[in-house]
Structure formats: C-alpha cells, structure tokens
PDB file of N, CA and C in Angstrom:
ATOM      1  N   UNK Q   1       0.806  -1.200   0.000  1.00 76.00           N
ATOM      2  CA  UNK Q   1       0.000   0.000   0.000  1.00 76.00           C
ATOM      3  C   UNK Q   1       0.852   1.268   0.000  1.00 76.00           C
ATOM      4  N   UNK Q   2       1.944   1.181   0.686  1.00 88.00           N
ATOM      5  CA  UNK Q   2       2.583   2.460   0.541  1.00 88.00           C
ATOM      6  C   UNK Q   2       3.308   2.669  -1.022  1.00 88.00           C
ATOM      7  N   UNK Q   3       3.182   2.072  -1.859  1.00 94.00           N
ATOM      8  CA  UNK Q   3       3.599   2.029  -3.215  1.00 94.00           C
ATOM      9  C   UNK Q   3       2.492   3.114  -3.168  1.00 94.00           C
ATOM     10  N   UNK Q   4       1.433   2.714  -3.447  1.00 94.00           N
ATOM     11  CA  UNK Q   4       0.176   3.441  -3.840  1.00 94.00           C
ATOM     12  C   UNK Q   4       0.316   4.913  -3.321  1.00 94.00           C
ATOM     13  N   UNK Q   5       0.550   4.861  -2.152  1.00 95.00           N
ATOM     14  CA  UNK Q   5       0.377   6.298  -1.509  1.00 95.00           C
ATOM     15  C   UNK Q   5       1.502   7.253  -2.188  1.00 95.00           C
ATOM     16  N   UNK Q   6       3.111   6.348  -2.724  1.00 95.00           N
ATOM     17  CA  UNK Q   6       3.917   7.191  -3.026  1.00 95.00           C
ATOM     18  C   UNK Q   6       3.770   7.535  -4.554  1.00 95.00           C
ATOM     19  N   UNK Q   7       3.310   6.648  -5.512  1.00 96.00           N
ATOM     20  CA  UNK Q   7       2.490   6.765  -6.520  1.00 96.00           C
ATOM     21  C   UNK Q   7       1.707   7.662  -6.475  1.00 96.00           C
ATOM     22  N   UNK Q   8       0.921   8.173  -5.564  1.00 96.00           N
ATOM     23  CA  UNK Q   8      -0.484   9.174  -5.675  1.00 96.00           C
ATOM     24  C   UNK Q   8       0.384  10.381  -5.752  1.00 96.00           C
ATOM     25  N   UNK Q   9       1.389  10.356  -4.460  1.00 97.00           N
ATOM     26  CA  UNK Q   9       1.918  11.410  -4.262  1.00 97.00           C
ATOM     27  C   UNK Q   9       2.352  12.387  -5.288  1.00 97.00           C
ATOM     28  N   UNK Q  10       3.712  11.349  -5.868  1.00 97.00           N
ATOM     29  CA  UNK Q  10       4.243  11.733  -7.268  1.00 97.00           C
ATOM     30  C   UNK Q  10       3.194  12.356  -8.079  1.00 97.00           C
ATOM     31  N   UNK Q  11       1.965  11.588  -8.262  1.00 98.00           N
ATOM     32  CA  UNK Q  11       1.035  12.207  -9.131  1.00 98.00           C
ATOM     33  C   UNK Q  11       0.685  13.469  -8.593  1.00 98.00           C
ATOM     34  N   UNK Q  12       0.111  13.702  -8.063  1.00 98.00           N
ATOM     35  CA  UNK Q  12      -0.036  14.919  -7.382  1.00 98.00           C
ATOM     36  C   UNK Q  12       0.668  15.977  -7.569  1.00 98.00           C
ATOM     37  N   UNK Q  13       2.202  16.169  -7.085  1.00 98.00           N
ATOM     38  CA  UNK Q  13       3.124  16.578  -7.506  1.00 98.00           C
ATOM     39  C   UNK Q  13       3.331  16.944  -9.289  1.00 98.00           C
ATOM     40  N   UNK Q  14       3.167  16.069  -9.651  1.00 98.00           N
ATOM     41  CA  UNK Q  14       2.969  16.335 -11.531  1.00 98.00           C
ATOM     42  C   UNK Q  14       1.946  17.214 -11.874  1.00 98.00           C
ATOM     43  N   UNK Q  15       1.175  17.077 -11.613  1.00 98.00           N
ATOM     44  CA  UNK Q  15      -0.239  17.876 -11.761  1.00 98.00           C
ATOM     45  C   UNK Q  15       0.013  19.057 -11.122  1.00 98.00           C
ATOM     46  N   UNK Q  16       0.356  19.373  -9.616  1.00 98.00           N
ATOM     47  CA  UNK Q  16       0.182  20.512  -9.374  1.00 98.00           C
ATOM     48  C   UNK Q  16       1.885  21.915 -10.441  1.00 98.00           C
ATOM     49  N   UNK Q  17       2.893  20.664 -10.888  1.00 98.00           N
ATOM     50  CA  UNK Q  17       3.524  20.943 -11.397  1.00 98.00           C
ATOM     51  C   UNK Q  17       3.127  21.634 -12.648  1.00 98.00           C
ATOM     52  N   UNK Q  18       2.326  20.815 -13.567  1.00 98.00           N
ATOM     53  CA  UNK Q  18       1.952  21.226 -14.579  1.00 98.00           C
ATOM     54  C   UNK Q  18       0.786  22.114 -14.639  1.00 98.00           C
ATOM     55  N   UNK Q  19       0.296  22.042 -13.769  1.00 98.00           N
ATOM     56  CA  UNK Q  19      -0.387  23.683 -13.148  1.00 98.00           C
ATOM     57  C   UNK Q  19       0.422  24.638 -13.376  1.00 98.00           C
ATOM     58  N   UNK Q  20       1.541  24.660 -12.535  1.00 98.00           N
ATOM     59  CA  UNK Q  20       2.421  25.584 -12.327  1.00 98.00           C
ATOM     60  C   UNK Q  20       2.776  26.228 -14.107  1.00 98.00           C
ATOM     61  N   UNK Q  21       3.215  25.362 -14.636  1.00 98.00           N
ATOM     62  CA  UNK Q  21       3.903  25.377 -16.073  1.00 98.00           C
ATOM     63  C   UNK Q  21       3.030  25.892 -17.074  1.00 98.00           C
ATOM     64  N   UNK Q  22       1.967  25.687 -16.683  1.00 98.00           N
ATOM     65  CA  UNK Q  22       0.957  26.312 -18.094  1.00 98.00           C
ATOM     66  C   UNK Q  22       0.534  27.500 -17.409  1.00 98.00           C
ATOM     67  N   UNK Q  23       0.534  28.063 -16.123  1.00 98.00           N
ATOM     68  CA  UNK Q  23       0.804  29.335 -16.149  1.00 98.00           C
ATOM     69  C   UNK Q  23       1.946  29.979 -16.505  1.00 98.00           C
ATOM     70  N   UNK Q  24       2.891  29.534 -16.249  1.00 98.00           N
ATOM     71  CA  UNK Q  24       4.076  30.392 -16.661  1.00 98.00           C
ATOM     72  C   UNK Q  24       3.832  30.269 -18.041  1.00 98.00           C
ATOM     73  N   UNK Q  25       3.493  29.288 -18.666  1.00 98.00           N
ATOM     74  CA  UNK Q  25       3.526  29.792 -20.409  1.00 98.00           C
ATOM     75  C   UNK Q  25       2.513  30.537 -20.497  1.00 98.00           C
ATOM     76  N   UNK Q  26       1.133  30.533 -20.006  1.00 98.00           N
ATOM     77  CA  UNK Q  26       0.860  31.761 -20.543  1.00 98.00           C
ATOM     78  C   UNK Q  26       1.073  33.064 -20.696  1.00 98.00           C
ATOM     79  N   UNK Q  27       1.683  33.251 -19.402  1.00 98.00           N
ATOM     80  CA  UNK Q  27       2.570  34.428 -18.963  1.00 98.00           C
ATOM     81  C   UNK Q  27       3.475  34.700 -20.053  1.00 98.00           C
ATOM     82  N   UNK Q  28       3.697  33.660 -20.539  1.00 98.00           N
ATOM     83  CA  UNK Q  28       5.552  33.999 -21.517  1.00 98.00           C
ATOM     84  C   UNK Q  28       4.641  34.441 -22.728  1.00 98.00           C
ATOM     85  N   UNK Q  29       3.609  33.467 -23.451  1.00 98.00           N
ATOM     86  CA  UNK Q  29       2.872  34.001 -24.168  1.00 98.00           C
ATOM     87  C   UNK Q  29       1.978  35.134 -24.601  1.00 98.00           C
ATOM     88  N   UNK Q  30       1.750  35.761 -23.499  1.00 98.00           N
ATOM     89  CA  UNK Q  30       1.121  37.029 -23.464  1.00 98.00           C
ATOM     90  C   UNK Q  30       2.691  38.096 -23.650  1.00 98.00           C
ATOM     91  N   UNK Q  31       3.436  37.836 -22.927  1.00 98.00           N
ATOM     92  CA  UNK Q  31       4.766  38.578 -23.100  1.00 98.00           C
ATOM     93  C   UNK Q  31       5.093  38.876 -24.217  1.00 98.00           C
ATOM     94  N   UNK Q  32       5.103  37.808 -24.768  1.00 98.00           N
ATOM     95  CA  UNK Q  32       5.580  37.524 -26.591  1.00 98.00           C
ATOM     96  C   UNK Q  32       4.937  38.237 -27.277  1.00 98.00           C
ATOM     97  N   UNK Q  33       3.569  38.030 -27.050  1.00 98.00           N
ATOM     98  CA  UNK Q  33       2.396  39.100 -27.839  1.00 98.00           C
ATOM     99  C   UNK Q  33       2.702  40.545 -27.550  1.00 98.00           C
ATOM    100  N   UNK Q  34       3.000  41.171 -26.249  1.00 98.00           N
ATOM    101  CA  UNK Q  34       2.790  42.039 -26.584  1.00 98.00           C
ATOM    102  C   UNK Q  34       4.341  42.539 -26.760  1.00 98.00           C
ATOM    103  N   UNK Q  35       5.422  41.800 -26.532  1.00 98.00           N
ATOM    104  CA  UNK Q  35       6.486  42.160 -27.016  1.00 98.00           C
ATOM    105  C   UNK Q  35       6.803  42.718 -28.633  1.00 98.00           C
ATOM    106  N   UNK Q  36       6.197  40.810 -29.126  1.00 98.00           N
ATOM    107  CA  UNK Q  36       6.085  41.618 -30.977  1.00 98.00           C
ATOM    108  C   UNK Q  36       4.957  42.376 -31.247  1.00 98.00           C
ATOM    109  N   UNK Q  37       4.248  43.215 -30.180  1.00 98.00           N
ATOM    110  CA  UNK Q  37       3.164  44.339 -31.250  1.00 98.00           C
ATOM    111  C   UNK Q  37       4.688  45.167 -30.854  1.00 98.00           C
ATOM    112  N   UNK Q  38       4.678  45.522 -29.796  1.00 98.00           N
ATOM    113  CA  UNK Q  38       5.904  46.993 -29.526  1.00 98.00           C
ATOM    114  C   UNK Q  38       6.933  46.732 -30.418  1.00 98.00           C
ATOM    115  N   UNK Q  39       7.215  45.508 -30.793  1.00 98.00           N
ATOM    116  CA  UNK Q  39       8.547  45.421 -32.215  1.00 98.00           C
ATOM    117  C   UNK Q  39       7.756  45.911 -32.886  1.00 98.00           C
ATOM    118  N   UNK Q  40       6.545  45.417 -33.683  1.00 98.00           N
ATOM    119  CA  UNK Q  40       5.886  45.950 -34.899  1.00 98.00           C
ATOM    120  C   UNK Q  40       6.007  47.489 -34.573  1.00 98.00           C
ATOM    121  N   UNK Q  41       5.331  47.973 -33.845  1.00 98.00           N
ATOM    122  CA  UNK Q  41       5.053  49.633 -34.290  1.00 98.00           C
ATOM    123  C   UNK Q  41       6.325  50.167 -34.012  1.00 98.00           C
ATOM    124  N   UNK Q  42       7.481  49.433 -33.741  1.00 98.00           N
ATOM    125  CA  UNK Q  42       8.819  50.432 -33.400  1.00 98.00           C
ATOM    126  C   UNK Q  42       9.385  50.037 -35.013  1.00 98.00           C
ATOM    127  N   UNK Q  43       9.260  48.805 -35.639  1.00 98.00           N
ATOM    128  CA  UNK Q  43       9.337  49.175 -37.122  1.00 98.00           C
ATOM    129  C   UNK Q  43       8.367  49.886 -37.922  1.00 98.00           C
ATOM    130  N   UNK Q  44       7.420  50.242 -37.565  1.00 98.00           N
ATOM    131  CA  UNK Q  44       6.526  50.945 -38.210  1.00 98.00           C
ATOM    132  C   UNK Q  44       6.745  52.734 -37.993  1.00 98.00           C
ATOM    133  N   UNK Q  45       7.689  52.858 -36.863  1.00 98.00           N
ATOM    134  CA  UNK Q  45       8.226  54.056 -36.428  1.00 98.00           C
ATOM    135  C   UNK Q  45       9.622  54.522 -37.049  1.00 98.00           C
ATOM    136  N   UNK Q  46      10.536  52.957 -37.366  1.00 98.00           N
ATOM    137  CA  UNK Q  46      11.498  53.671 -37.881  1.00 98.00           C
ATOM    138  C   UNK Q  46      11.310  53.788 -39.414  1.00 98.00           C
ATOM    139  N   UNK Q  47      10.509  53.127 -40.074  1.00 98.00           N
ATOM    140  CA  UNK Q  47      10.273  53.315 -41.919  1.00 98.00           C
ATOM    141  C   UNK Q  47       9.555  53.986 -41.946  1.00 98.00           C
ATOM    142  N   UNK Q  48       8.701  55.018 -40.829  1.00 98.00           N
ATOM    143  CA  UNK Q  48       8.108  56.593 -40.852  1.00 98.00           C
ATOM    144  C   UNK Q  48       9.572  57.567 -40.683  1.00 98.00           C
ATOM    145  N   UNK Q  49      10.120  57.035 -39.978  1.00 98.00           N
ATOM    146  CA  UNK Q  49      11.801  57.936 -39.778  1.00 98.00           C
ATOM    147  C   UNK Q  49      12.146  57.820 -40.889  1.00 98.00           C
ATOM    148  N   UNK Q  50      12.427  56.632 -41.788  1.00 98.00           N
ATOM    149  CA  UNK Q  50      13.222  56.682 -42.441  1.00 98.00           C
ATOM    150  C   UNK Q  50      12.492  57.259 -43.873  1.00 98.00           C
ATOM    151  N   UNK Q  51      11.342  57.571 -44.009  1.00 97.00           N
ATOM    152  CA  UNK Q  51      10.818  58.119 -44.856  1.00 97.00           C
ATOM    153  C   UNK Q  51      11.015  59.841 -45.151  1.00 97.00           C
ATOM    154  N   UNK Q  52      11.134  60.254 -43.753  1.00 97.00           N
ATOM    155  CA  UNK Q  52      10.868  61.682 -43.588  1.00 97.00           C
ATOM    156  C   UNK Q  52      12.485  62.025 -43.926  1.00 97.00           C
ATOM    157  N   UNK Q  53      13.196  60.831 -43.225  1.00 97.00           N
ATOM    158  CA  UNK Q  53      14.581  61.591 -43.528  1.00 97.00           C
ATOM    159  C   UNK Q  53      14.876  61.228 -45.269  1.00 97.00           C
ATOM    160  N   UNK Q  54      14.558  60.409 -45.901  1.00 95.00           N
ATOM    161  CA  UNK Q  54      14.666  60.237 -47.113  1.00 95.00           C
ATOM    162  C   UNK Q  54      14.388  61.731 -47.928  1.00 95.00           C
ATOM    163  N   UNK Q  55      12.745  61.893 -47.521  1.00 95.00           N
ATOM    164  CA  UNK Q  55      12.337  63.633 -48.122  1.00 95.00           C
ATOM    165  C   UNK Q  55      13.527  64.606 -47.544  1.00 95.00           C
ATOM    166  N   UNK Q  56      13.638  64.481 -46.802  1.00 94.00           N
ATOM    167  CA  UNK Q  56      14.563  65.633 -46.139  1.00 94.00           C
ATOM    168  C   UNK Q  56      15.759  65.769 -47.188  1.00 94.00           C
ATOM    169  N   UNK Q  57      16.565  64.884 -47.443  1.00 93.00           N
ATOM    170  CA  UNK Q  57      17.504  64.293 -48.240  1.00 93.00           C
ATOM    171  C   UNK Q  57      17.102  64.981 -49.238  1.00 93.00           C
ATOM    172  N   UNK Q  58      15.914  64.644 -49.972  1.00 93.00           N
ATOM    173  CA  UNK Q  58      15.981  65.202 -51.489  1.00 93.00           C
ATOM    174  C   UNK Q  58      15.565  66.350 -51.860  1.00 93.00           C
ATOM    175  N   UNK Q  59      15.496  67.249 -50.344  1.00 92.00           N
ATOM    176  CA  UNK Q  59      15.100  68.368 -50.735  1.00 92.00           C
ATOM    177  C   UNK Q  59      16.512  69.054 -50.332  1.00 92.00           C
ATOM    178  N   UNK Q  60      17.633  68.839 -49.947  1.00 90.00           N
ATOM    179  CA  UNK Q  60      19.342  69.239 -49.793  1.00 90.00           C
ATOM    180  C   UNK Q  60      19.719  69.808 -51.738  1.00 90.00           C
ATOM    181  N   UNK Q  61      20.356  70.491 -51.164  1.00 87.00           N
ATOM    182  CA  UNK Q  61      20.635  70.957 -52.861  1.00 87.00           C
ATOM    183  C   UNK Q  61      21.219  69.952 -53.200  1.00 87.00           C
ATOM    184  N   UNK Q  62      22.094  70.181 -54.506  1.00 79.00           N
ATOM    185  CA  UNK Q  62      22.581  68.870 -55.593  1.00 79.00           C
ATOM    186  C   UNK Q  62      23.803  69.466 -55.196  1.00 79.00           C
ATOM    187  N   UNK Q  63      24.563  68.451 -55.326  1.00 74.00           N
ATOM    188  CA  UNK Q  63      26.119  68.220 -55.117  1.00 74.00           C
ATOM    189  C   UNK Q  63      26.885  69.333 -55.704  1.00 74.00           C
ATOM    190  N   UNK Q  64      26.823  69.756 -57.187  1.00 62.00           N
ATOM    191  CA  UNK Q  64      27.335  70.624 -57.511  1.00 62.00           C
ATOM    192  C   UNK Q  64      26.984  72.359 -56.318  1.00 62.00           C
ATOM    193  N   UNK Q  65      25.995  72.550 -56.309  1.00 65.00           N
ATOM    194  CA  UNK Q  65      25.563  73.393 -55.522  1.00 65.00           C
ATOM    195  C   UNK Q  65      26.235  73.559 -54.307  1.00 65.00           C
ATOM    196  N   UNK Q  66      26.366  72.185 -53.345  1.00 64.00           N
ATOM    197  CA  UNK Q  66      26.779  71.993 -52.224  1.00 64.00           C
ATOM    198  C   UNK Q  66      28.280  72.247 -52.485  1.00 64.00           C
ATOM    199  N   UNK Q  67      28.846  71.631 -53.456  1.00 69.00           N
ATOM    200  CA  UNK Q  67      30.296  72.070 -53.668  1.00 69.00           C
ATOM    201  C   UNK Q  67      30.289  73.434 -53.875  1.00 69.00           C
ATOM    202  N   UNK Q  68      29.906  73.988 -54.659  1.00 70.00           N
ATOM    203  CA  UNK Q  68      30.098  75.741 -54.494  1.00 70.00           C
ATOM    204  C   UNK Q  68      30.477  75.858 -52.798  1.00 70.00           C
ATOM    205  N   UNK Q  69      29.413  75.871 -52.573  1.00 68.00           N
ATOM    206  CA  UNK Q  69      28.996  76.713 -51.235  1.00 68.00           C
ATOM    207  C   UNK Q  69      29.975  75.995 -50.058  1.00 68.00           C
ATOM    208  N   UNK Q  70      30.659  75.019 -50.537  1.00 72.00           N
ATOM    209  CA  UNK Q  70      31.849  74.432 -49.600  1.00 72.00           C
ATOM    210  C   UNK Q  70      33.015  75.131 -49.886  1.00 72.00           C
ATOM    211  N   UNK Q  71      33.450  75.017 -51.276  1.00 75.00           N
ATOM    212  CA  UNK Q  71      34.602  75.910 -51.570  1.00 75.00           C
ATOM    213  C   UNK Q  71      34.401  77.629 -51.205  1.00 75.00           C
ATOM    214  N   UNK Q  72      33.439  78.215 -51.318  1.00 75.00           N
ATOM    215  CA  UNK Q  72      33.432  79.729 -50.512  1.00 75.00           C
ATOM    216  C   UNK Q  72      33.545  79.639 -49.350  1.00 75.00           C
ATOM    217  N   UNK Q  73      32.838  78.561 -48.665  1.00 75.00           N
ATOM    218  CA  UNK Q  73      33.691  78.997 -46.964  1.00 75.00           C
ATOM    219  C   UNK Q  73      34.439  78.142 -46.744  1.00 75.00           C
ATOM    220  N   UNK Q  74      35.014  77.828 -47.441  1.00 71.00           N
ATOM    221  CA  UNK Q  74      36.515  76.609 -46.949  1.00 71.00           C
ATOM    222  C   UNK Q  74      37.736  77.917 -46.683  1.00 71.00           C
ATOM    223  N   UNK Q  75      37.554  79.065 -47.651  1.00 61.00           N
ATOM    224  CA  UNK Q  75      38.956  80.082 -47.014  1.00 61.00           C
ATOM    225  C   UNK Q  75      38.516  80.752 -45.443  1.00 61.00           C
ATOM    226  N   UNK Q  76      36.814  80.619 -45.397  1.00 55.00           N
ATOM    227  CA  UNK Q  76      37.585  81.969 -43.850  1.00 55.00           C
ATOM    228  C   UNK Q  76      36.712  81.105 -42.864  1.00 55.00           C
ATOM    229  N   UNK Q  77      37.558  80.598 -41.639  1.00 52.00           N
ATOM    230  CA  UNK Q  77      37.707  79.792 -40.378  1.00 52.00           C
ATOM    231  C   UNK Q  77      36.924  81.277 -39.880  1.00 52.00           C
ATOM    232  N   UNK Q  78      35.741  80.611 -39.180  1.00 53.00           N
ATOM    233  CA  UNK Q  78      34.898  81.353 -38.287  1.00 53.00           C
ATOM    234  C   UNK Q  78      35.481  80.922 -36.465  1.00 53.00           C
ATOM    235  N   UNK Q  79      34.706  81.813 -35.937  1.00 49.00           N
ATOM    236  CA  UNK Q  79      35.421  81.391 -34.239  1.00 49.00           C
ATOM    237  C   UNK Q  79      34.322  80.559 -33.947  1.00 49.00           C
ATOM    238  N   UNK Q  80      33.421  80.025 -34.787  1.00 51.00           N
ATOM    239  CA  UNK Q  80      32.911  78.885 -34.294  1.00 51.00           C
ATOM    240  C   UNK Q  80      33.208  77.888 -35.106  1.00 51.00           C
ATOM    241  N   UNK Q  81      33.559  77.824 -36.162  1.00 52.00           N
ATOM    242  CA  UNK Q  81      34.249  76.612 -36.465  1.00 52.00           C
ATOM    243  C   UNK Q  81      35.854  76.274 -35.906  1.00 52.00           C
ATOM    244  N   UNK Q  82      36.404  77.082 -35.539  1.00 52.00           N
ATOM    245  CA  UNK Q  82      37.772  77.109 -34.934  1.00 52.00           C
ATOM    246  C   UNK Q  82      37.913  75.865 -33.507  1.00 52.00           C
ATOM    247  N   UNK Q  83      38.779  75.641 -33.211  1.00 53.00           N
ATOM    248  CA  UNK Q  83      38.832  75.003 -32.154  1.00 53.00           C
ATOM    249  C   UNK Q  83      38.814  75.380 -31.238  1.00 53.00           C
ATOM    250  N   UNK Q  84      38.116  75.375 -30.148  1.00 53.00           N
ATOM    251  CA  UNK Q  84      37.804  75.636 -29.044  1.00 53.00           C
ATOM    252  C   UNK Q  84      39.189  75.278 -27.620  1.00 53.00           C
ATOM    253  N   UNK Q  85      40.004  75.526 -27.457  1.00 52.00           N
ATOM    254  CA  UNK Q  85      40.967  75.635 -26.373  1.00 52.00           C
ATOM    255  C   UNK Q  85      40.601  75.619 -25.013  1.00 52.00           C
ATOM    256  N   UNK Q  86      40.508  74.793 -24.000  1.00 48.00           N
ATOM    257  CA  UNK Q  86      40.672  75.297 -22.462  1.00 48.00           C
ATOM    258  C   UNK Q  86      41.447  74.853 -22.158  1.00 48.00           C
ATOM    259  N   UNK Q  87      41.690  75.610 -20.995  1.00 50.00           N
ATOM    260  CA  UNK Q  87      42.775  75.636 -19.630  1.00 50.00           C
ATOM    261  C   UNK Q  87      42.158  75.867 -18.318  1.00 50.00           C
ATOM    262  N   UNK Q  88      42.758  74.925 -17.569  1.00 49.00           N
ATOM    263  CA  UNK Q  88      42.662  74.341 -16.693  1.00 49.00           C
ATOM    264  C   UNK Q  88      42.209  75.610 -15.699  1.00 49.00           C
ATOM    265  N   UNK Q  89      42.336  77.022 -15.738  1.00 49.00           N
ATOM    266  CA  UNK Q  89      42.248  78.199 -15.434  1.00 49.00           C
ATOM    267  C   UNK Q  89      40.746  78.585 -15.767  1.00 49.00           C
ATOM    268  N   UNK Q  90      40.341  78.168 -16.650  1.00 44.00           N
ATOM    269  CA  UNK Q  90      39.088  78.604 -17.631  1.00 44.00           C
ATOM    270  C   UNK Q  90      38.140  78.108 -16.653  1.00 44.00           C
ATOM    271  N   UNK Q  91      38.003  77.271 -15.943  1.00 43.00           N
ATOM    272  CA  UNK Q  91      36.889  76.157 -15.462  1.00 43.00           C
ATOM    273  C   UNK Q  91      36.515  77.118 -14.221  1.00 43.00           C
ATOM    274  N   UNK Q  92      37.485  77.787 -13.237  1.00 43.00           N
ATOM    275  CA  UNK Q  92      37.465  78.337 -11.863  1.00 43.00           C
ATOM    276  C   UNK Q  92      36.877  79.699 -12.188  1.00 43.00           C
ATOM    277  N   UNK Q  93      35.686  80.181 -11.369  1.00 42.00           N
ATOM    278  CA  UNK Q  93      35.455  81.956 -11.354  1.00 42.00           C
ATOM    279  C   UNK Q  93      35.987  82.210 -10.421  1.00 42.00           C
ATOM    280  N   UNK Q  94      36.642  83.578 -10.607  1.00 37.00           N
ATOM    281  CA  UNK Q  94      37.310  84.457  -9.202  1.00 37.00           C
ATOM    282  C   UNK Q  94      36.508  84.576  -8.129  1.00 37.00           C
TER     283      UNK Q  94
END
C-alpha cells in the first residue's frame, strides 16, 4: 500500500507541477504578444523615420551646388568653427 500512496503522491506533484507550467507559459505568451506588437510599431516608427529623412535628403541641394557653397567657406575659419581651447584656469570663477 505504501507504493500506492507514493504513486499518488508523485502524481499529485505532476499535476500541481503542470499547473504551475501552463501558467508560466501563458505568462511567456502574453509577453511575446505584446512584445512583438511593440517590435511591430517600433518598425513601423522607424520606416516613418526613415521616410521623412529620405524627403529631407531630397530636398538638400545637388552636389554641384553643395560644392560651391563648400569651396566659398573653406577660405575663412569662423570662431565657431575654430577650435575651441581650455585651460585648466578657464573652469574656476574668481
């Protein structure tokens, strides 16, 4: 008889196990779901990005253009394009 009882037991044990287990999958399953909607609309967010920056792009002048306007200010270094210098002095107010 104690076969039986340790038999039941085990069973028991399985069952309340597999209780256990098909909650956690649903859990993982609902996760999943709503994991791949938030993938979907975060690709649906970046091929809206990547659309706008595409327009953006083709509204930049044409290369020749852009070259002009590189070679006129390539001779005079502005103090904001210049390099910026500190010293260790610069950081402290009197």
């Amino acid at each position: 008889m104690a076969k039986i009882e340790e038999l039941a037991d085990r069973v028991e044990r399985l069952l309340l196990r597999f209780d256990e287990l098909s909650r956690t999958q649903q859990l993982v399953e609902a996760q999943l779901a709503s994991v791949t909607q938030e993938r979907d609309s975060l690709k649906s967010r970046l091929n809206a990005a990547r659309s706008r920056i595409d327009a953006l792009l083709d509204r930049l002048p044409t290369d020749a253009f852009a070259a002009e306007a590189r070679s006129e200010s390539a001779g005079s270094e502005t103090a904001e394009s210049a390099p910026l210098e500190v010293t260790p002095a610069s950081h402290h107010r009197p």
